[in-house]
Every structure is written in structure tokens, then in C-alpha cells.
PDB file of N, CA and C in Angstrom:
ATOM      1  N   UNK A  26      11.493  10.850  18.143  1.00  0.00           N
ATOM      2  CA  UNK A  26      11.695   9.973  16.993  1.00  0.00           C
ATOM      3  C   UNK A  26      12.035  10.845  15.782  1.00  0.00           C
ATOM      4  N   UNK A  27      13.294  10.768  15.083  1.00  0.00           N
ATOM      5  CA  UNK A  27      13.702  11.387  13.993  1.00  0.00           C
ATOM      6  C   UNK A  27      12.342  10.781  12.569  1.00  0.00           C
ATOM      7  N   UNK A  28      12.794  12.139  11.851  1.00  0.00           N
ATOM      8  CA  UNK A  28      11.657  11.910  10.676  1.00  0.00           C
ATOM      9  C   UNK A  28      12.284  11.035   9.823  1.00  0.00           C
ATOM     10  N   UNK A  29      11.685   9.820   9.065  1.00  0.00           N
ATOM     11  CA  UNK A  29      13.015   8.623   8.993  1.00  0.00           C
ATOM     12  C   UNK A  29      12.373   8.901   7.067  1.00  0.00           C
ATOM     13  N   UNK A  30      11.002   8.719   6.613  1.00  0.00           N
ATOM     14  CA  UNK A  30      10.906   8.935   5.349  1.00  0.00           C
ATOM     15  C   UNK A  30       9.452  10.045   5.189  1.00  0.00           C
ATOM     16  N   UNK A  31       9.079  10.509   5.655  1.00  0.00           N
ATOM     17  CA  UNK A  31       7.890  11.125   5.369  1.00  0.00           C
ATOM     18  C   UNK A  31       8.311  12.287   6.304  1.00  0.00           C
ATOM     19  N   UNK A  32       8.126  13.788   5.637  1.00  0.00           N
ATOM     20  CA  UNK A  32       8.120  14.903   6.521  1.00  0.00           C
ATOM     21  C   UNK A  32       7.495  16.016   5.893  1.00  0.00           C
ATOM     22  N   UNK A  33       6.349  16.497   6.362  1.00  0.00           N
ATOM     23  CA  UNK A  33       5.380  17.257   5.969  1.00  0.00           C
ATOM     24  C   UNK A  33       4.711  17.871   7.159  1.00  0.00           C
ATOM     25  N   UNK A  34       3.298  18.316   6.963  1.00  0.00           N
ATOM     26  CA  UNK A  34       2.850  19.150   7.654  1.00  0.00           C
ATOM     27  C   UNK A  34       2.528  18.878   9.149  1.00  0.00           C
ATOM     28  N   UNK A  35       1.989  17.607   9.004  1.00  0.00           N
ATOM     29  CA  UNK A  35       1.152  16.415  10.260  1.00  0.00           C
ATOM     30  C   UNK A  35       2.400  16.528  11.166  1.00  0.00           C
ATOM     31  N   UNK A  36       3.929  16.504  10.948  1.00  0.00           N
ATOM     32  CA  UNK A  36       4.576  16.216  11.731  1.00  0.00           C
ATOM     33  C   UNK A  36       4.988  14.636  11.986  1.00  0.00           C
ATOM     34  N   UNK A  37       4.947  14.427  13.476  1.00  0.00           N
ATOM     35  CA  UNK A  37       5.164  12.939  13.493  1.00  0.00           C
ATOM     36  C   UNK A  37       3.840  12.197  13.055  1.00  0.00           C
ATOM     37  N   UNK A  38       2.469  12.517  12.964  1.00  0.00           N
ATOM     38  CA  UNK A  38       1.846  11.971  12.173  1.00  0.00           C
ATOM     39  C   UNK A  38       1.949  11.354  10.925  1.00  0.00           C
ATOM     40  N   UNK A  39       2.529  12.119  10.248  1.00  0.00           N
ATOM     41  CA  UNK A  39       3.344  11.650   8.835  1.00  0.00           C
ATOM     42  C   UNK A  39       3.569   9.717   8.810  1.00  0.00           C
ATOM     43  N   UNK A  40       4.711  10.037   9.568  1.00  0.00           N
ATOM     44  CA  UNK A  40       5.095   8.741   9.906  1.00  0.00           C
ATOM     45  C   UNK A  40       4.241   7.894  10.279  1.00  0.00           C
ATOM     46  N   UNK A  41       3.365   8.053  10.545  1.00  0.00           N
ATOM     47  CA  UNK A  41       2.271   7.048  11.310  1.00  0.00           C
ATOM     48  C   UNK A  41       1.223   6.457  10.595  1.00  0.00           C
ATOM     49  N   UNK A  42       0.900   7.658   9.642  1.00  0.00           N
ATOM     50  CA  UNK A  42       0.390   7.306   8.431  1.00  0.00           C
ATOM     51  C   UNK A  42       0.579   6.512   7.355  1.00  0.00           C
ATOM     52  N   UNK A  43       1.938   6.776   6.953  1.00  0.00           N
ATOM     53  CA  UNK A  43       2.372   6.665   5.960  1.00  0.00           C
ATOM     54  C   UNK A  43       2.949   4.845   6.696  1.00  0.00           C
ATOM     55  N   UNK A  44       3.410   4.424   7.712  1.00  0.00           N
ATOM     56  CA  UNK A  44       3.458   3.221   8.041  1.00  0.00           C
ATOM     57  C   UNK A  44       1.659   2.336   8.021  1.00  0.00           C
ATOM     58  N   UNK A  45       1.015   3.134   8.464  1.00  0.00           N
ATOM     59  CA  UNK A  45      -0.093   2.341   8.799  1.00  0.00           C
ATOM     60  C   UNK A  45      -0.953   1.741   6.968  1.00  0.00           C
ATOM     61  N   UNK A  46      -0.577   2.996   6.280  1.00  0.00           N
ATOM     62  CA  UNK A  46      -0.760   2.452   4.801  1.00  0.00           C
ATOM     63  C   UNK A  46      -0.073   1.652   4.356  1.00  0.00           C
ATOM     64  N   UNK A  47       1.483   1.245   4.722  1.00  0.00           N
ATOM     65  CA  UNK A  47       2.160   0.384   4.546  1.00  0.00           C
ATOM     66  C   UNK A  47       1.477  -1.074   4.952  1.00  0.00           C
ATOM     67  N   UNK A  48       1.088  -0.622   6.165  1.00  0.00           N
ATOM     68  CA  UNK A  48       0.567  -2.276   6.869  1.00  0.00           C
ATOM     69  C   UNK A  48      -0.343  -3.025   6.679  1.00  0.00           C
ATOM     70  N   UNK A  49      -1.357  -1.804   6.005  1.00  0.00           N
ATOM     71  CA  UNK A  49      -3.086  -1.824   5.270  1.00  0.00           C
ATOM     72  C   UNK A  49      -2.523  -2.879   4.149  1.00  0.00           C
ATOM     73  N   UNK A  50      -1.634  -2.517   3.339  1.00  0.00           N
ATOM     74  CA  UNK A  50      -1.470  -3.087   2.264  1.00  0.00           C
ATOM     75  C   UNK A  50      -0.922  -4.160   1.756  1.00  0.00           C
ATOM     76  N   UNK A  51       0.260  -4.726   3.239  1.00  0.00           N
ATOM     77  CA  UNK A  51       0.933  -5.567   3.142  1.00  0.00           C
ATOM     78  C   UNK A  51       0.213  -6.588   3.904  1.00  0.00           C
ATOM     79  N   UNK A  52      -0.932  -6.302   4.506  1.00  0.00           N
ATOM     80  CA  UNK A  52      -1.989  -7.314   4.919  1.00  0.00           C
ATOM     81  C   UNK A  52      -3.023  -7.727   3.976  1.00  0.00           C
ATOM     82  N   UNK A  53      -3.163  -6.954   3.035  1.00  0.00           N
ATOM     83  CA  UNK A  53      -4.170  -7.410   1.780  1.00  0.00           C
ATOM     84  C   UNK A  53      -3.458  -7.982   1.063  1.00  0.00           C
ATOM     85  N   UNK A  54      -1.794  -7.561   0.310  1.00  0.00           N
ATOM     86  CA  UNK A  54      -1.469  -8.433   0.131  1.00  0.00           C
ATOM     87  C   UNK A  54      -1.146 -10.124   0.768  1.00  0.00           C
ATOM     88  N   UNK A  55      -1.210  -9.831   1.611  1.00  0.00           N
ATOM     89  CA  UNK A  55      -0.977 -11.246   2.324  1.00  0.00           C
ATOM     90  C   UNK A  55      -2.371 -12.094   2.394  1.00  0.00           C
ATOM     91  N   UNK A  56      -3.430 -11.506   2.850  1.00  0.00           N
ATOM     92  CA  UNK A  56      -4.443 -12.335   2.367  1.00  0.00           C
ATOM     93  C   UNK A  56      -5.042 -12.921   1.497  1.00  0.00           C
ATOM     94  N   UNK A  57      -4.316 -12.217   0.033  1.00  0.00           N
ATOM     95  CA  UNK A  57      -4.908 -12.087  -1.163  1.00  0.00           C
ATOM     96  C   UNK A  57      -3.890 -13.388  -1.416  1.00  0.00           C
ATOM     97  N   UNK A  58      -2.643 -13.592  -1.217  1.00  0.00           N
ATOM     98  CA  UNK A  58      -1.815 -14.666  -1.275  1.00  0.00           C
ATOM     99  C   UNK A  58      -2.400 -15.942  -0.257  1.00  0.00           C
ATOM    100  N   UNK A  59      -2.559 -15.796   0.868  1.00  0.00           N
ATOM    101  CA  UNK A  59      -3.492 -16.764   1.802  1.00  0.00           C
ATOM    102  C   UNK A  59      -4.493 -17.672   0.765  1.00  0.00           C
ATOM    103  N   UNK A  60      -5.701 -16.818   0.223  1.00  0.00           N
ATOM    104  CA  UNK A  60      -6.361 -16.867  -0.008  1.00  0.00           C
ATOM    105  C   UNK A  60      -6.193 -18.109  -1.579  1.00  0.00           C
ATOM    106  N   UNK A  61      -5.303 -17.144  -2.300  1.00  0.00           N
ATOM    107  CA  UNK A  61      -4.857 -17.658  -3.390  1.00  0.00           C
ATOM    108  C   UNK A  61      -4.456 -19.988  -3.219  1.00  0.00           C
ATOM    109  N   UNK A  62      -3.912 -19.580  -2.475  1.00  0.00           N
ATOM    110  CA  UNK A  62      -3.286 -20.662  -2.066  1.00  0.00           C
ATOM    111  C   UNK A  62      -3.937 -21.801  -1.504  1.00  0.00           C
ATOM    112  N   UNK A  63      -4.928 -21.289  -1.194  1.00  0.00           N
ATOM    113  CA  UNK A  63      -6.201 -22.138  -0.435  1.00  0.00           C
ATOM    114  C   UNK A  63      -7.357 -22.638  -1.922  1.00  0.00           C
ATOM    115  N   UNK A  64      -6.946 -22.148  -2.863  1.00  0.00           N
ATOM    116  CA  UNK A  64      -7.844 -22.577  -4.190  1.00  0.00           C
ATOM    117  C   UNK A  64      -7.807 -24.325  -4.679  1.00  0.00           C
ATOM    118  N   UNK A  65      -8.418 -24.441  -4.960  1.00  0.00           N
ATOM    119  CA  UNK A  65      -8.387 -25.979  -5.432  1.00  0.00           C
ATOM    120  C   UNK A  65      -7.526 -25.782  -6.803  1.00  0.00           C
ATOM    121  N   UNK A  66      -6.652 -26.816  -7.198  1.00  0.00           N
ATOM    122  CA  UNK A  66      -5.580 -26.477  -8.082  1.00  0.00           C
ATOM    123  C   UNK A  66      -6.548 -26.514  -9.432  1.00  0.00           C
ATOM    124  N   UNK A  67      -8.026 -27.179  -9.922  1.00  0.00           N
ATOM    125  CA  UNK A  67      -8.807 -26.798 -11.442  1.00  0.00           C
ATOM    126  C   UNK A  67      -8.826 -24.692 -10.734  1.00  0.00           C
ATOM    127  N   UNK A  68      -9.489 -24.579  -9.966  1.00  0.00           N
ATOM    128  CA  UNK A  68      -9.862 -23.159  -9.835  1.00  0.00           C
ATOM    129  C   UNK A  68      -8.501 -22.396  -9.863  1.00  0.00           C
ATOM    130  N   UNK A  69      -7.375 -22.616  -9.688  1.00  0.00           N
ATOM    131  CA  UNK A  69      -5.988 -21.463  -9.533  1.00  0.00           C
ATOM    132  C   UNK A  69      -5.496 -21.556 -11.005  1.00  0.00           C
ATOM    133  N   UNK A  70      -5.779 -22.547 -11.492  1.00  0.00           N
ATOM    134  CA  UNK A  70      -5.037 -22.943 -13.496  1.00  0.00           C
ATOM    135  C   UNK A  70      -6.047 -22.513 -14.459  1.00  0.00           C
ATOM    136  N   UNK A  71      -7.048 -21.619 -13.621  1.00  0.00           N
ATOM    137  CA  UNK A  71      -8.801 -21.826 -14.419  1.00  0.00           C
ATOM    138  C   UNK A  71      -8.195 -20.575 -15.471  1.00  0.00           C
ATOM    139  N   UNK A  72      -7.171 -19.509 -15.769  1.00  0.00           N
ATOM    140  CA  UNK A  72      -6.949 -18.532 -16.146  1.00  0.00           C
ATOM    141  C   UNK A  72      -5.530 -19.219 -17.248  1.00  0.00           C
ATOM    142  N   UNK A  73      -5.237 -19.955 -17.425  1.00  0.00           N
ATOM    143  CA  UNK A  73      -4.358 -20.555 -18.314  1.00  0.00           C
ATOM    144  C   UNK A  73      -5.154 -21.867 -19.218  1.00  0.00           C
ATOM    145  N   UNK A  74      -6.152 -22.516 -18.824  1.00  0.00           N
ATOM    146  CA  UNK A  74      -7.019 -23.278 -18.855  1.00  0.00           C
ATOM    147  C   UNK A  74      -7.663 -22.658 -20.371  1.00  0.00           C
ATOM    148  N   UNK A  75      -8.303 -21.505 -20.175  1.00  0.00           N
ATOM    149  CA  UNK A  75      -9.085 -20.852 -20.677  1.00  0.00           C
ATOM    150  C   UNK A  75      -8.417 -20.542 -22.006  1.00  0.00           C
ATOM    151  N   UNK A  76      -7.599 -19.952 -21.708  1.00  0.00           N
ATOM    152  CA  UNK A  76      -6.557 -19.434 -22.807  1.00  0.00           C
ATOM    153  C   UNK A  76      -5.988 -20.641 -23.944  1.00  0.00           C
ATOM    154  N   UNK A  77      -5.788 -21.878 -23.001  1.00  0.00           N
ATOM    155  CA  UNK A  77      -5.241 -22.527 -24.095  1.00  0.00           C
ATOM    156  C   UNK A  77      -6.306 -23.375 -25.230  1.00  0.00           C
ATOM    157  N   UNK A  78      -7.615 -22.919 -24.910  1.00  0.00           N
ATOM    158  CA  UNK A  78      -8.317 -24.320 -25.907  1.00  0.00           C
ATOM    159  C   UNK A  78      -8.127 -23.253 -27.406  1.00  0.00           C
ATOM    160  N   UNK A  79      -8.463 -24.013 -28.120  1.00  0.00           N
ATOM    161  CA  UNK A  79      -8.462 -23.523 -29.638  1.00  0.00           C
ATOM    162  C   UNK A  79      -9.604 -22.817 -30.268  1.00  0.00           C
ATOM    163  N   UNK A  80     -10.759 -22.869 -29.387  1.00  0.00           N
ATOM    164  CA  UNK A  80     -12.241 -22.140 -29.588  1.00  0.00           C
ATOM    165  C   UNK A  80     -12.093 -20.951 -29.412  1.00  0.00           C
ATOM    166  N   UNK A  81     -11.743 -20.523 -28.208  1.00  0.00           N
ATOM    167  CA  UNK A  81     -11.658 -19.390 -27.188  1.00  0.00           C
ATOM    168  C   UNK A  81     -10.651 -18.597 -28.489  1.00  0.00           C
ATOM    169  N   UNK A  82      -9.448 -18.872 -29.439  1.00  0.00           N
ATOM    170  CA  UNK A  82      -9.165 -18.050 -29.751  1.00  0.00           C
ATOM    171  C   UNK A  82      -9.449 -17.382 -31.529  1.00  0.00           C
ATOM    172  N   UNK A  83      -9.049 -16.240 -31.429  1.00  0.00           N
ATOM    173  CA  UNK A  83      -9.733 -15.634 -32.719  1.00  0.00           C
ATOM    174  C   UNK A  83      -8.550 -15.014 -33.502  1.00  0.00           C
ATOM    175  N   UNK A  84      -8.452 -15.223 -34.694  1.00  0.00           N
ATOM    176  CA  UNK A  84      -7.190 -14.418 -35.256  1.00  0.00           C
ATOM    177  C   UNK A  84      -7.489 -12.695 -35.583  1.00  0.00           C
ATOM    178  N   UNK A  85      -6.481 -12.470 -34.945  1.00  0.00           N
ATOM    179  CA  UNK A  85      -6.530 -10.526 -34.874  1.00  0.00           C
ATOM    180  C   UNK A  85      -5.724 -10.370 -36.564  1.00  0.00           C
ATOM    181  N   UNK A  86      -6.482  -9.096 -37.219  1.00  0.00           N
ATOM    182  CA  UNK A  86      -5.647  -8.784 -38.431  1.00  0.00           C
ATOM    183  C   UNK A  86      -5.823  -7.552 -38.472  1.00  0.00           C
TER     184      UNK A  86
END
């Protein structure tokens, strides 16, 4: 197997690594989206919600 983006010391390890961190991450992202999506729509707006009442904000000078 040619060295396609990673080439260092490990050798073909490199590659194996450097995919398997790829996969680590693109599975957390994906759960973290799963997850997201599964929220009840008050709990996913709860971060725009917050922001808009008129209490919550304070004038900066």
C-alpha cells in the first residue's frame, strides 16, 4: 500500500493511525449530531431562547 497522506517513522502504521483518528472523530461527530436531533424542539432553541428575553441582557460601555 503506497503512503497516500501520512509518512513518518511508524511506517505503514502512520496510515492506520492517522485514519483511525479520522474515524474516532467522524463518529463523535455523528453522534453528537444523532443526539442533537433527538432533543425536544423547547430543549434544541433553549440557547437562542435565553438570549432573546430583555432581562438576561446588560448594556456593555
Amino acid at each position: 500500500m503506497p503512503v497516500i497522506l501520512a509518512h513518518g517513522a511508524l511506517g505503514p502504521f502512520d496510515e492506520i493511525i492517522f485514519f483511525g483518528i479520522a474515524v474516532v472523530f467522524l463518529g463523535m461527530m455523528g453522534l453528537s449530531w444523532v443526539r442533537s436531533q433527538q432533543l425536544p424542539e423547547d430543549e434544541a432553541d433553549e440557547g437562542d431562547a435565553a438570549g432573546s428575553s430583555e432581562v438576561d441582557r446588560f448594556e456593555l460601555k
